[in-house]
Amino acid sequence: MTGSVLDPAEQLRGRLERFLFFRVVLASLFLGALALALLLSGGQQYAVSIAVLQLSIAATYALTILSAVLVLRLKRLLVFAYLQVAFDVALTTGVIFVTGGSDSPFGFLYSLVVINASMLLSTPGAIVAASVSSIAYAALVLALNLGLIAHPAYPFQPSPIDLQFSVRFAITNVTFYLIAFLATLLVRRLHQTEELLEKGEAERDRLASVQEALARHIGSALVTTDAEGRVSSLNYVAEELAGARALEVIGKDIGTIFTPLRQTAIGRLQFLQSSGSIQPTEFQHRTDTGRQLILRCSTVVLQDTYRNPIGALFILQDITALRQLEQRLQAEEGNSAVEEEIAIGEEASTDGLIGTSAAICRVREFIDKAARSDATLLVTGESGTGKELVARGVHARSARRDRPFVAVNCGAIPANLIESELFGHVKGAFTGAASDRAGLFRMADSGTIFLDEIGDLPLPLQVKLLRVLQERTFTPVGADNHVTVDVRVVAATNRQLSEEVQVGRFREDLFYRLNVLTLELPPLRERRQDIPSLVRRFLRQSSEFHGRRVERLSVAASRRLQAYDYPGNIRELENIIEHAVALCDGETVHEEHLPGYMLKPGVKGGCESPSIAMSPAVVPPIRAAGGIDNLEDNLAAYEKAILLRALSDAGGVKKRAAELLGINYRSFRHRLQKYGLGGLAASEHAEDVAG
């Protein structure tokens, strides 16, 4: 805080300086007017000559100048201040004497003396000034009336001492003390206000210095804008990033400095007012020297006293080195993984897709091509084939690799909440909406959003998703304003969407909008060449998870795994290996460690279930072709008989029959179509209702 707040002597010194200046101004005006009047009248109406008056003016100025010099040098100013008050009383008394004594119109000057004393010395000074003024005035008036001051040239006759004189005299003296009391109250309030203002200014200066120090040494770029997005201030780090001085960019739209922040003024402030914050974003920025940087931007709304948005603060951090370090670490981890995979004879992959079969190579080639564009991608295939891995691979190879990747399972979100989860809502939009929610699409802005199980999306939401794909805009639940996003959509489903369109469960226009780039992932049974690599990967993962050291499979277990059809695909294989590792006591997985359903005779695809008791009548007789047993035909007949029995036990409901067999619905439908049994059950819509 400043010295004026802490040091009373300095406060008194400052008030004395103002007091002396006020005396000079007042004395100049009054004595100058009095001298002019005396000159014009020839000196006939006043009690002193011009020479005496001039001498009085000179003495007043001289004493005031001397006091102004002394006030800067003296350390003990209290006595000096009382002497100044006494001089003012004497000067005022002289003015009263010159202008008529008790009839003088300048008796109010005593009030000014009292007020000045209260400002200088507070209550004690005001009381002393009032007392001295009262005594001086009374002495002058009584001396004139009693003839104690004899001057033959004095032009004013003293007023007779009567009742009127006594009342006026008493009121004048009482007025001195009343003015002292009121002036003391007023000055006390003024002093308190002055102290508060000085403290506030000192605190403001301190905060300003702290703010300036932070802005200079924080190491991040700070940019403030007004409500229209025009730059109002920026620190030197922001100047370096912008490649321009502050005076050159202040007043311009922030988008002219950092292009990705364009069109962020009114819309952003309205969003900030409703949600309170914006998710940090990352974008690439090229400096004037040609350097390519990755900046992370956090935005905070600036509000006035009434919480109205008046601007925004943008905090930009250069995270280029951090991202490069992450890439180096990932590369090192990838190299370590490759070395480890080679050490145990497993083909390595840095994209999560394990295997070297022709089918998986085609998938990798498609990912590389799809990553070069922002076109919508639809990934199909049975459950467990790695659709999310493909989506992440496309994102990792695209230009959006440094932006968010948001995965959404549309089938796992309740129908009454999925719109709010995807597109966000405002506070009070529905029961339970206690605060604003940005939504997953806004979280994925400038990145990639992966919509898994897109076939489970309700029809009303399909309409809104279609608009997002067409216009990249949507309206949050309960909001009035549109939100624009820049996001790539990757959708996935294990259903045949063309069939869903025919039965009315999926919009045809949305299907064609999604079906720009399409990739159908092969089931594991069509890429058996990759099973050994996958088994080795899952053996190592499960061993680390369970704290075991399981390194190999027996020949019989390997044959079982290689012959199995895997209706659950890679996910089912991972579960099988984890089951085996959990039961294994040594370093080798044997046949008995595999799940029981894989050990039953004739099982290839896990389609036999203990819940279905197969009677001999169901199993077709073994027939020969050309005198030689046809194994494939007999196995097909056996599997067809199991499917028919399951349909019979489930009353013709396909989903229930799939549950009885322990396989998923898509695999069950595939097997029905394989044997021409697709028309034996009720319609798809009836099955869903029954299911």
XYZ file of C-alpha atoms in Angstrom:
691
model
C 0.000 0.000 0.000
C 1.066 3.597 -0.481
C 2.658 5.719 2.192
C -0.339 8.062 2.344
C -2.393 5.246 3.743
C 0.128 4.237 6.383
C 1.792 7.543 7.461
C -0.432 10.178 9.220
C 2.366 12.783 8.964
C 2.387 12.444 5.183
C -1.381 12.755 5.146
C -1.153 15.985 7.165
C 1.613 17.289 4.889
C -0.555 16.729 1.840
C -3.541 18.480 3.440
C -1.337 21.441 4.453
C -0.180 21.834 0.864
C -3.795 21.988 -0.310
C -4.647 24.339 2.583
C -1.924 26.825 1.650
C -2.936 26.746 -2.002
C -6.537 27.445 -1.018
C -5.391 30.370 1.164
C -3.445 31.914 -1.726
C -6.422 31.659 -4.050
C -8.907 33.027 -1.513
C -6.612 35.800 -0.303
C -5.856 36.828 -3.871
C -9.514 37.073 -4.771
C -10.650 38.854 -1.611
C -7.738 41.191 -0.987
C -7.517 42.034 -4.664
C -11.213 42.967 -4.779
C -10.832 44.980 -1.552
C -7.802 46.882 -2.911
C -9.672 47.650 -6.128
C -12.651 48.990 -4.218
C -10.373 51.103 -2.022
C -8.599 52.598 -5.019
C -11.866 53.458 -6.738
C -13.263 55.157 -3.605
C -10.150 57.166 -2.876
C -9.739 55.578 0.549
C -12.638 57.539 2.118
C -14.821 54.576 3.223
C -12.301 52.237 4.820
C -10.424 52.136 8.081
C -6.937 51.694 6.598
C -4.923 53.351 3.895
C -3.882 51.787 0.612
C -0.332 51.488 1.819
C -1.401 49.475 4.873
C -3.627 47.270 2.718
C -0.797 46.616 0.255
C 1.522 45.823 3.132
C -1.057 43.321 4.492
C -1.356 41.620 1.117
C 2.411 41.364 0.777
C 2.736 39.982 4.316
C 0.033 37.374 3.624
C 1.769 36.174 0.443
C 5.176 36.170 2.079
C 3.997 34.143 5.049
C 2.178 31.706 2.779
C 5.257 31.185 0.592
C 7.420 30.695 3.678
C 4.903 28.169 5.014
C 4.910 26.306 1.699
C 8.703 25.990 1.917
C 8.658 24.908 5.546
C 5.921 22.325 5.050
C 8.262 20.333 2.806
C 11.084 20.373 5.372
C 9.447 20.121 8.781
C 8.948 16.686 10.331
C 6.661 17.712 13.202
C 3.787 19.458 11.506
C 1.116 19.517 14.218
C 2.209 22.801 15.869
C 2.853 24.250 12.442
C -0.730 23.413 11.427
C -2.186 25.103 14.525
C -0.113 28.225 13.780
C -1.572 28.300 10.268
C -5.094 28.151 11.709
C -4.239 31.010 14.140
C -2.882 33.088 11.257
C -6.102 32.565 9.286
C -8.171 33.666 12.297
C -6.031 36.815 12.660
C -6.276 37.520 8.928
C -10.075 37.080 8.988
C -10.353 39.336 12.054
C -8.403 42.028 10.216
C -10.766 41.713 7.233
C -13.776 42.081 9.573
C -12.205 45.165 11.142
C -11.540 46.773 7.752
C -15.065 46.007 6.410
C -17.273 47.208 9.283
C -16.820 45.228 12.477
C -20.026 43.637 13.669
C -21.813 44.898 10.562
C -19.252 43.384 8.180
C -20.724 41.030 5.539
C -17.617 38.843 5.705
C -18.251 37.127 8.994
C -18.707 33.852 7.063
C -14.936 33.753 6.580
C -14.635 32.428 10.117
C -16.710 29.445 8.942
C -14.181 28.761 6.197
C -11.406 28.866 8.770
C -13.259 26.341 10.938
C -13.882 24.049 7.961
C -10.215 24.242 6.912
C -9.130 23.448 10.455
C -11.398 20.397 10.551
C -9.893 19.166 7.306
C -6.364 19.721 8.617
C -6.699 18.568 12.217
C -10.062 16.816 12.409
C -12.175 17.322 15.547
C -9.523 18.973 17.825
C -8.579 21.451 15.113
C -12.200 22.338 14.397
C -12.942 22.990 18.103
C -9.779 25.088 18.516
C -10.579 27.097 15.368
C -14.178 27.662 16.494
C -13.038 28.763 19.964
C -10.304 31.087 18.705
C -12.644 32.561 16.081
C -15.335 33.157 18.674
C -12.861 34.872 21.044
C -11.319 37.001 18.280
C -14.688 38.076 16.920
C -16.035 38.878 20.378
C -12.916 40.835 21.339
C -13.057 42.875 18.120
C -16.750 43.697 18.403
C -16.592 44.560 22.115
C -13.447 46.666 21.638
C -15.144 48.647 18.880
C -18.359 49.136 20.838
C -16.567 50.096 24.055
C -14.229 52.466 22.225
C -11.136 50.560 23.201
C -9.889 50.862 19.620
C -9.688 54.621 19.090
C -9.145 55.698 15.502
C -10.391 59.080 14.352
C -10.594 58.013 10.684
C -12.612 54.821 11.311
C -15.711 55.354 9.130
C -18.014 52.743 10.726
C -20.121 53.515 13.763
C -20.352 50.643 16.248
C -23.779 49.051 16.690
C -25.532 49.804 19.958
C -25.428 46.985 22.468
C -29.091 46.039 22.628
C -31.152 42.870 22.508
C -30.890 42.523 18.750
C -27.110 42.939 18.900
C -26.823 40.408 21.697
C -28.929 37.784 19.849
C -26.949 38.256 16.635
C -23.662 38.106 18.520
C -24.688 34.922 20.337
C -25.971 33.232 17.166
C -22.722 34.037 15.347
C -20.588 32.459 18.067
C -22.832 29.403 18.370
C -22.677 29.022 14.609
C -18.904 28.632 14.826
C -19.267 25.512 16.987
C -22.183 24.116 14.960
C -20.120 24.455 11.805
C -17.186 22.794 13.590
C -19.389 19.821 14.514
C -20.873 19.394 11.046
C -17.547 19.927 9.311
C -15.947 17.315 11.544
C -18.572 14.731 10.565
C -18.220 15.569 6.897
C -14.424 15.560 6.945
C -14.367 12.259 8.818
C -16.507 10.698 6.112
C -14.301 12.230 3.435
C -11.167 10.899 5.111
C -12.668 7.406 5.354
C -13.669 7.523 1.701
C -10.227 8.805 0.755
C -8.564 5.959 2.654
C -10.822 3.394 0.989
C -10.065 4.861 -2.419
C -6.353 4.871 -1.734
C -6.494 1.282 -0.496
C -8.517 0.294 -3.552
C -6.076 2.013 -5.879
C -3.155 0.391 -4.095
C -4.802 -3.032 -4.379
C -5.625 -2.386 -8.009
C -2.034 -1.368 -8.695
C -0.799 -4.469 -6.875
C -3.116 -6.742 -8.855
C -2.158 -4.978 -12.060
C 1.531 -5.538 -11.312
C 0.859 -9.197 -10.470
C -1.186 -9.595 -13.656
C 1.559 -7.985 -15.718
C 4.198 -10.209 -14.103
C 2.105 -13.312 -14.786
C 1.440 -12.266 -18.364
C 5.162 -11.720 -18.928
C 6.412 -14.887 -17.275
C 3.568 -17.408 -17.618
C 5.062 -18.870 -20.789
C 1.644 -19.191 -22.476
C 0.030 -16.890 -24.999
C -2.799 -14.817 -23.495
C -5.307 -13.070 -25.753
C -8.429 -11.211 -24.620
C -11.271 -10.229 -26.929
C -14.457 -8.223 -26.633
C -17.928 -9.667 -27.160
C -17.538 -9.438 -30.948
C -14.296 -11.403 -30.984
C -12.022 -8.397 -31.570
C -8.645 -8.568 -29.861
C -8.354 -6.186 -26.902
C -4.992 -7.260 -25.454
C -2.260 -9.873 -25.812
C 1.020 -10.643 -24.096
C 4.449 -10.904 -25.689
C 4.153 -14.704 -26.162
C 1.000 -14.166 -28.226
C 2.822 -11.451 -30.180
C 5.562 -13.939 -31.069
C 3.013 -16.534 -32.192
C 1.057 -13.953 -34.190
C 4.222 -12.490 -35.718
C 3.013 -8.942 -35.068
C 3.116 -6.284 -32.371
C 0.110 -5.690 -30.120
C -0.745 -2.344 -31.726
C -0.985 -4.041 -35.123
C -3.587 -6.652 -34.111
C -5.649 -4.962 -31.378
C -9.114 -4.321 -32.759
C -8.926 -7.110 -35.336
C -10.907 -10.356 -35.230
C -9.013 -13.103 -33.444
C -9.535 -15.325 -36.497
C -7.138 -13.129 -38.464
C -4.352 -14.195 -36.065
C -5.350 -17.803 -35.350
C -7.502 -19.074 -38.211
C -9.143 -22.029 -36.348
C -10.598 -19.516 -33.848
C -12.516 -17.656 -36.548
C -16.303 -17.164 -36.127
C -16.073 -17.622 -32.385
C -17.370 -14.328 -31.008
C -21.122 -14.149 -30.412
C -21.812 -17.870 -30.689
C -18.954 -18.800 -28.358
C -19.951 -16.235 -25.718
C -23.555 -17.419 -25.766
C -22.348 -20.993 -25.341
C -20.005 -19.971 -22.544
C -22.823 -18.136 -20.800
C -24.922 -21.303 -20.852
C -22.273 -23.941 -20.218
C -19.596 -21.966 -18.375
C -16.648 -23.425 -20.254
C -15.386 -24.771 -23.553
C -13.518 -28.010 -24.006
C -9.839 -27.293 -24.719
C -9.044 -27.655 -28.392
C -5.859 -28.294 -30.310
C -4.994 -26.970 -33.742
C -2.014 -26.433 -36.015
C -0.592 -22.952 -36.496
C 2.109 -21.752 -38.867
C 4.207 -18.821 -37.639
C 5.511 -16.015 -39.808
C 8.895 -17.784 -39.837
C 7.350 -20.937 -41.315
C 7.377 -23.090 -38.163
C 4.477 -25.527 -37.851
C 3.219 -25.580 -34.249
C 0.535 -27.492 -32.395
C -1.348 -25.169 -30.040
C -3.733 -26.096 -27.231
C -6.387 -23.427 -26.628
C -8.447 -23.032 -23.442
C -11.168 -20.396 -23.378
C -12.702 -18.581 -20.391
C -15.616 -16.146 -20.554
C -15.151 -12.649 -19.145
C -18.226 -11.253 -17.382
C -19.276 -7.916 -15.960
C -20.766 -7.318 -12.505
C -24.136 -8.610 -13.705
C -22.611 -11.814 -15.165
C -23.160 -10.708 -18.739
C -20.453 -11.859 -21.180
C -18.225 -8.972 -22.196
C -15.400 -10.894 -23.845
C -13.236 -13.968 -23.636
C -9.740 -14.948 -22.527
C -7.852 -17.360 -24.773
C -4.918 -19.245 -23.241
C -2.764 -20.853 -25.911
C 0.026 -23.295 -25.086
C 2.618 -24.594 -27.516
C 2.458 -28.396 -27.131
C 4.474 -29.211 -30.240
C 7.362 -30.655 -28.219
C 4.941 -32.697 -26.103
C 3.272 -34.241 -29.150
C 6.655 -34.995 -30.729
C 7.759 -36.657 -27.497
C 4.579 -38.748 -27.465
C 5.223 -39.825 -31.041
C 8.799 -40.802 -30.200
C 7.640 -42.768 -27.156
C 4.970 -44.495 -29.221
C 7.557 -45.326 -31.865
C 9.898 -46.704 -29.195
C 7.076 -48.733 -27.668
C 6.198 -49.973 -31.144
C 9.788 -51.015 -31.747
C 9.915 -52.805 -28.387
C 6.677 -54.535 -29.223
C 8.073 -55.615 -32.579
C 11.194 -57.013 -30.951
C 9.122 -58.877 -28.382
C 6.768 -60.245 -31.015
C 9.682 -61.453 -33.105
C 11.271 -63.069 -30.047
C 8.221 -65.251 -29.500
C 7.544 -65.803 -33.217
C 4.504 -63.548 -33.481
C 3.873 -61.195 -36.389
C 3.801 -57.650 -35.025
C 1.423 -54.845 -35.865
C 1.385 -51.215 -34.805
C -2.279 -50.639 -35.694
C -3.839 -53.315 -33.450
C -4.823 -55.509 -36.400
C -3.014 -58.805 -35.835
C -2.253 -61.109 -38.723
C -0.709 -61.454 -42.162
C -3.521 -63.113 -44.091
C -4.671 -61.733 -47.428
C -7.963 -60.602 -45.849
C -6.308 -58.527 -43.119
C -3.835 -57.088 -45.628
C -6.756 -55.868 -47.731
C -8.229 -54.252 -44.604
C -4.956 -52.434 -43.910
C -4.776 -51.213 -47.495
C -8.345 -49.913 -47.289
C -7.568 -48.097 -44.010
C -4.609 -46.320 -45.595
C -6.754 -45.117 -48.504
C -9.764 -44.137 -46.373
C -7.554 -42.092 -44.018
C -6.636 -39.725 -46.842
C -10.142 -38.232 -47.022
C -12.823 -37.040 -44.613
C -15.599 -39.081 -46.251
C -18.068 -40.897 -43.985
C -17.057 -44.512 -43.409
C -19.362 -47.468 -42.674
C -17.701 -50.556 -41.180
C -19.745 -53.765 -41.176
C -19.073 -57.267 -40.009
C -19.959 -59.752 -37.329
C -19.565 -58.923 -33.658
C -16.013 -59.158 -32.412
C -14.258 -58.635 -35.746
C -12.504 -55.402 -34.644
C -14.646 -52.600 -36.059
C -13.494 -50.075 -33.459
C -9.858 -50.963 -34.169
C -10.462 -50.072 -37.813
C -12.056 -46.749 -36.831
C -9.107 -45.888 -34.605
C -6.694 -46.914 -37.345
C -8.364 -44.601 -39.861
C -8.282 -41.739 -37.343
C -4.620 -42.357 -36.455
C -3.561 -42.171 -40.105
C -5.706 -39.159 -41.025
C -4.937 -35.461 -40.792
C -7.113 -35.410 -37.664
C -4.757 -37.694 -35.739
C -3.967 -34.983 -33.158
C -7.652 -34.149 -32.596
C -10.161 -35.981 -30.367
C -11.416 -39.502 -31.097
C -14.769 -40.168 -29.438
C -16.279 -43.683 -29.446
C -20.021 -44.093 -28.856
C -21.932 -47.367 -28.449
C -25.390 -46.398 -29.689
C -26.864 -49.673 -28.472
C -25.684 -49.170 -24.884
C -27.352 -45.782 -24.315
C -31.074 -45.694 -23.322
C -33.313 -44.367 -26.073
C -34.535 -41.458 -23.922
C -30.980 -40.263 -23.271
C -29.151 -40.889 -26.533
C -30.101 -37.535 -28.122
C -28.782 -35.653 -25.083
C -25.602 -37.758 -25.038
C -24.887 -37.169 -28.720
C -25.953 -33.557 -29.186
C -25.975 -32.153 -25.639
C -28.649 -30.195 -23.809
C -29.137 -26.936 -21.957
C -30.007 -26.617 -18.298
C -33.695 -27.309 -17.639
C -34.318 -28.901 -21.049
C -35.931 -31.891 -19.325
C -36.369 -33.365 -15.860
C -32.956 -34.059 -14.387
C -31.069 -31.630 -16.655
C -29.474 -29.772 -13.747
C -26.668 -28.308 -15.837
C -25.624 -27.840 -19.439
C -24.038 -30.705 -21.336
C -21.848 -30.203 -24.399
C -22.585 -33.588 -26.021
C -20.283 -36.096 -27.697
C -20.404 -34.436 -31.131
C -19.037 -31.194 -29.695
C -16.399 -33.142 -27.778
C -15.295 -34.649 -31.107
C -15.210 -31.285 -32.897
C -12.391 -31.185 -35.481
C -11.729 -34.890 -34.777
C -13.469 -38.224 -35.394
C -16.598 -39.710 -33.824
C -17.145 -43.477 -33.974
C -20.814 -44.531 -33.853
C -20.850 -48.239 -33.013
C -24.068 -50.268 -33.363
C -25.516 -47.549 -35.622
C -28.339 -49.930 -36.529
C -29.721 -49.577 -32.970
C -30.186 -45.811 -33.320
C -33.890 -44.812 -32.920
C -35.612 -43.478 -36.024
C -36.099 -39.901 -34.658
C -32.369 -39.690 -33.954
C -31.591 -40.995 -37.428
C -33.196 -37.839 -38.865
C -31.025 -35.593 -36.718
C -27.909 -37.585 -37.549
C -28.713 -37.220 -41.250
C -28.697 -33.427 -40.857
C -25.343 -33.564 -39.084
C -23.884 -35.595 -41.944
C -25.309 -33.243 -44.566
C -24.813 -29.805 -42.956
C -22.498 -30.452 -39.972
C -24.988 -28.577 -37.741
C -27.410 -29.592 -35.009
C -29.447 -28.108 -32.168
C -28.853 -29.265 -28.564
C -31.920 -30.455 -26.637
C -33.825 -27.432 -25.337
C -31.602 -24.895 -27.135
C -32.556 -22.308 -29.743
C -29.183 -21.848 -31.425
C -27.567 -24.148 -33.942
C -24.122 -25.596 -33.249
C -21.666 -26.173 -36.086
C -19.062 -28.922 -35.827
C -16.270 -30.181 -38.042
C -16.196 -33.903 -37.398
C -15.597 -37.065 -39.399
C -18.162 -39.817 -38.823
C -17.212 -43.483 -38.771
C -20.189 -45.803 -38.213
C -20.247 -49.533 -37.535
C -22.894 -52.238 -37.333
C -23.196 -56.000 -37.255
C -26.570 -55.819 -39.008
C -27.371 -55.843 -42.707
C -28.560 -52.245 -43.018
C -30.019 -52.882 -46.455
C -32.364 -55.440 -44.870
C -33.119 -53.039 -42.008
C -34.120 -50.413 -44.589
C -36.516 -52.864 -46.281
C -38.356 -53.653 -43.042
C -38.508 -49.947 -42.046
C -36.138 -49.992 -39.081
C -33.515 -47.821 -40.750
C -33.907 -44.739 -42.924
C -32.941 -45.233 -46.539
C -31.548 -41.691 -46.941
C -29.343 -42.121 -43.866
C -28.139 -45.489 -45.159
C -26.969 -43.978 -48.435
C -25.418 -41.039 -46.599
C -23.425 -43.471 -44.413
C -22.600 -45.777 -47.287
C -19.988 -43.480 -48.866
C -17.018 -45.666 -47.975
C -17.847 -49.205 -46.867
C -15.608 -51.843 -45.359
C -16.854 -55.320 -44.441
C -14.537 -57.014 -41.981
C -13.977 -60.732 -42.559
C -14.944 -63.135 -39.752
C -12.155 -65.038 -38.064
C -13.167 -68.319 -39.706
C -12.234 -66.777 -43.069
C -8.736 -65.818 -41.912
C -7.621 -68.899 -39.975
C -4.041 -68.162 -41.006
C -4.050 -65.374 -38.383
C -5.250 -67.545 -35.466
C -1.712 -68.509 -34.274
C -0.624 -64.876 -34.132
C -3.756 -63.893 -32.244
C -3.346 -66.819 -29.846
C 0.221 -65.791 -29.009
C -0.839 -62.184 -28.390
C -3.713 -63.221 -26.106
C -1.546 -65.766 -24.276
C 0.903 -63.039 -23.337
C -1.813 -60.559 -22.335
C -3.735 -63.072 -20.204
C -0.551 -64.342 -18.577
C 0.402 -60.825 -17.520
C -3.133 -60.142 -16.262
C -3.385 -63.328 -14.170
C 0.229 -63.350 -13.049
C 0.961 -66.635 -14.846
C 3.659 -67.815 -17.257
C 1.787 -69.637 -20.002
C 3.809 -69.741 -23.210
C 2.446 -72.448 -25.513
C -0.405 -74.736 -26.557
C -0.437 -78.469 -26.828
C -0.913 -79.998 -30.271
C -4.453 -81.141 -29.438
C -5.435 -77.689 -28.094
C -3.985 -76.016 -31.182
C -6.010 -78.302 -33.439
C -9.178 -77.534 -31.484
C -8.592 -73.793 -31.799
C -7.740 -74.035 -35.482
C -10.852 -76.095 -36.271
C -13.343 -73.979 -34.310
C -15.604 -71.601 -36.290
C -15.639 -68.715 -33.759
C -19.126 -67.237 -34.100
C -17.935 -64.553 -31.642
C -14.824 -63.953 -33.763
C -11.705 -62.355 -32.216
C -13.475 -61.374 -29.021
C -14.534 -64.979 -28.467
C -10.992 -66.215 -29.141
C -9.641 -63.763 -26.552
C -12.141 -65.039 -23.971
C -11.250 -68.661 -24.786
C -7.540 -67.992 -24.219
C -8.195 -66.121 -20.965
C -10.340 -69.052 -19.771
C -7.552 -71.478 -20.630
C -4.830 -69.414 -18.925
C -6.920 -69.067 -15.782
C -7.275 -72.894 -15.536
C -3.744 -73.789 -16.654
C -1.286 -74.864 -13.956
C 1.909 -75.004 -16.026
C 3.367 -73.289 -19.057
C 1.328 -75.240 -21.628
C -2.398 -75.019 -22.362
C -3.896 -78.471 -22.900
C -7.174 -79.483 -24.422
C -8.900 -79.868 -21.062
C -8.227 -76.195 -20.246
C -10.448 -75.039 -23.115
C -14.144 -74.216 -22.517
C -16.374 -77.285 -22.323
C -18.539 -76.436 -25.320
C -15.479 -76.679 -27.591
C -14.784 -80.271 -26.472
C -18.128 -81.765 -27.492
C -18.035 -84.074 -30.516
C -18.779 -82.460 -33.874
C -18.655 -78.884 -32.540
C -17.116 -76.392 -34.986
C -18.934 -73.146 -34.385
C -20.041 -73.384 -30.802
C -23.618 -73.985 -31.858
C -24.364 -76.851 -29.488
C -25.867 -75.828 -26.193
C -26.441 -77.914 -23.089
C -29.917 -76.378 -22.866
C -30.984 -78.424 -25.946
C -31.189 -82.173 -25.404
C -30.670 -83.708 -28.803
C -32.577 -86.968 -29.273
C -31.347 -89.631 -31.682
C -34.367 -88.942 -33.878
C -33.102 -85.441 -34.576
C -29.666 -86.581 -35.778
C -29.919 -87.699 -39.393
C -28.555 -91.117 -40.332
C -25.028 -91.313 -41.690
C -25.235 -91.813 -45.443
C -22.526 -92.701 -47.888
C -21.851 -91.319 -51.344
C -20.330 -93.789 -53.792
C -19.637 -96.180 -50.974
C -17.480 -93.656 -49.103
C -18.705 -91.716 -46.085
C -19.206 -88.020 -46.986
C -18.091 -86.221 -43.804
C -18.987 -82.704 -44.961
C -22.544 -83.656 -45.935
C -23.090 -85.520 -42.662
C -21.796 -82.578 -40.611
C -24.048 -80.185 -42.545
C -27.060 -82.424 -41.985
C -26.205 -82.678 -38.293
C -25.919 -78.878 -37.953
C -29.177 -78.362 -39.870
C -30.933 -80.757 -37.508
C -29.659 -78.813 -34.484
C -30.950 -75.547 -35.972
C -34.398 -77.058 -36.629
C -34.610 -78.428 -33.095
C -33.654 -75.038 -31.625
C -36.326 -73.310 -33.726
C -38.873 -75.843 -32.568
C -37.985 -75.353 -28.883
C -38.091 -71.543 -29.310
C -41.526 -71.560 -30.953
C -40.117 -70.209 -34.215
C -38.522 -67.119 -32.623
C -35.029 -66.820 -34.078
C -33.535 -64.665 -31.340
C -34.703 -67.120 -28.675
C -33.314 -70.022 -30.686
C -29.941 -68.242 -30.946
C -29.914 -67.793 -27.161
C -30.665 -71.486 -26.638
C -27.712 -72.394 -28.853
C -25.386 -69.891 -27.123
C -24.533 -67.986 -30.306
C -25.359 -64.452 -31.437
C -28.378 -63.671 -33.554
C -26.400 -62.660 -36.652
C -24.476 -65.939 -36.687
C -27.752 -67.867 -36.263
C -29.328 -66.042 -39.222
C -26.245 -66.738 -41.314
C -26.531 -70.443 -40.635
C -30.264 -70.462 -41.458
C -29.586 -68.772 -44.788
C -26.749 -71.211 -45.427
C -29.203 -74.130 -45.259
C -32.175 -72.319 -46.822
C -34.153 -72.159 -43.552
C -34.667 -68.373 -43.440
C -38.418 -68.524 -44.124
C -39.390 -70.985 -41.381
C -39.850 -68.439 -38.569
C -42.023 -65.384 -38.003
C -41.230 -61.946 -39.452
C -38.320 -59.880 -38.232
C -40.579 -57.323 -36.581
C -42.487 -59.977 -34.681
C -39.199 -61.508 -33.524
C -37.980 -58.205 -32.120
C -41.200 -57.739 -30.181
C -41.086 -61.288 -28.894
C -37.378 -60.923 -28.058
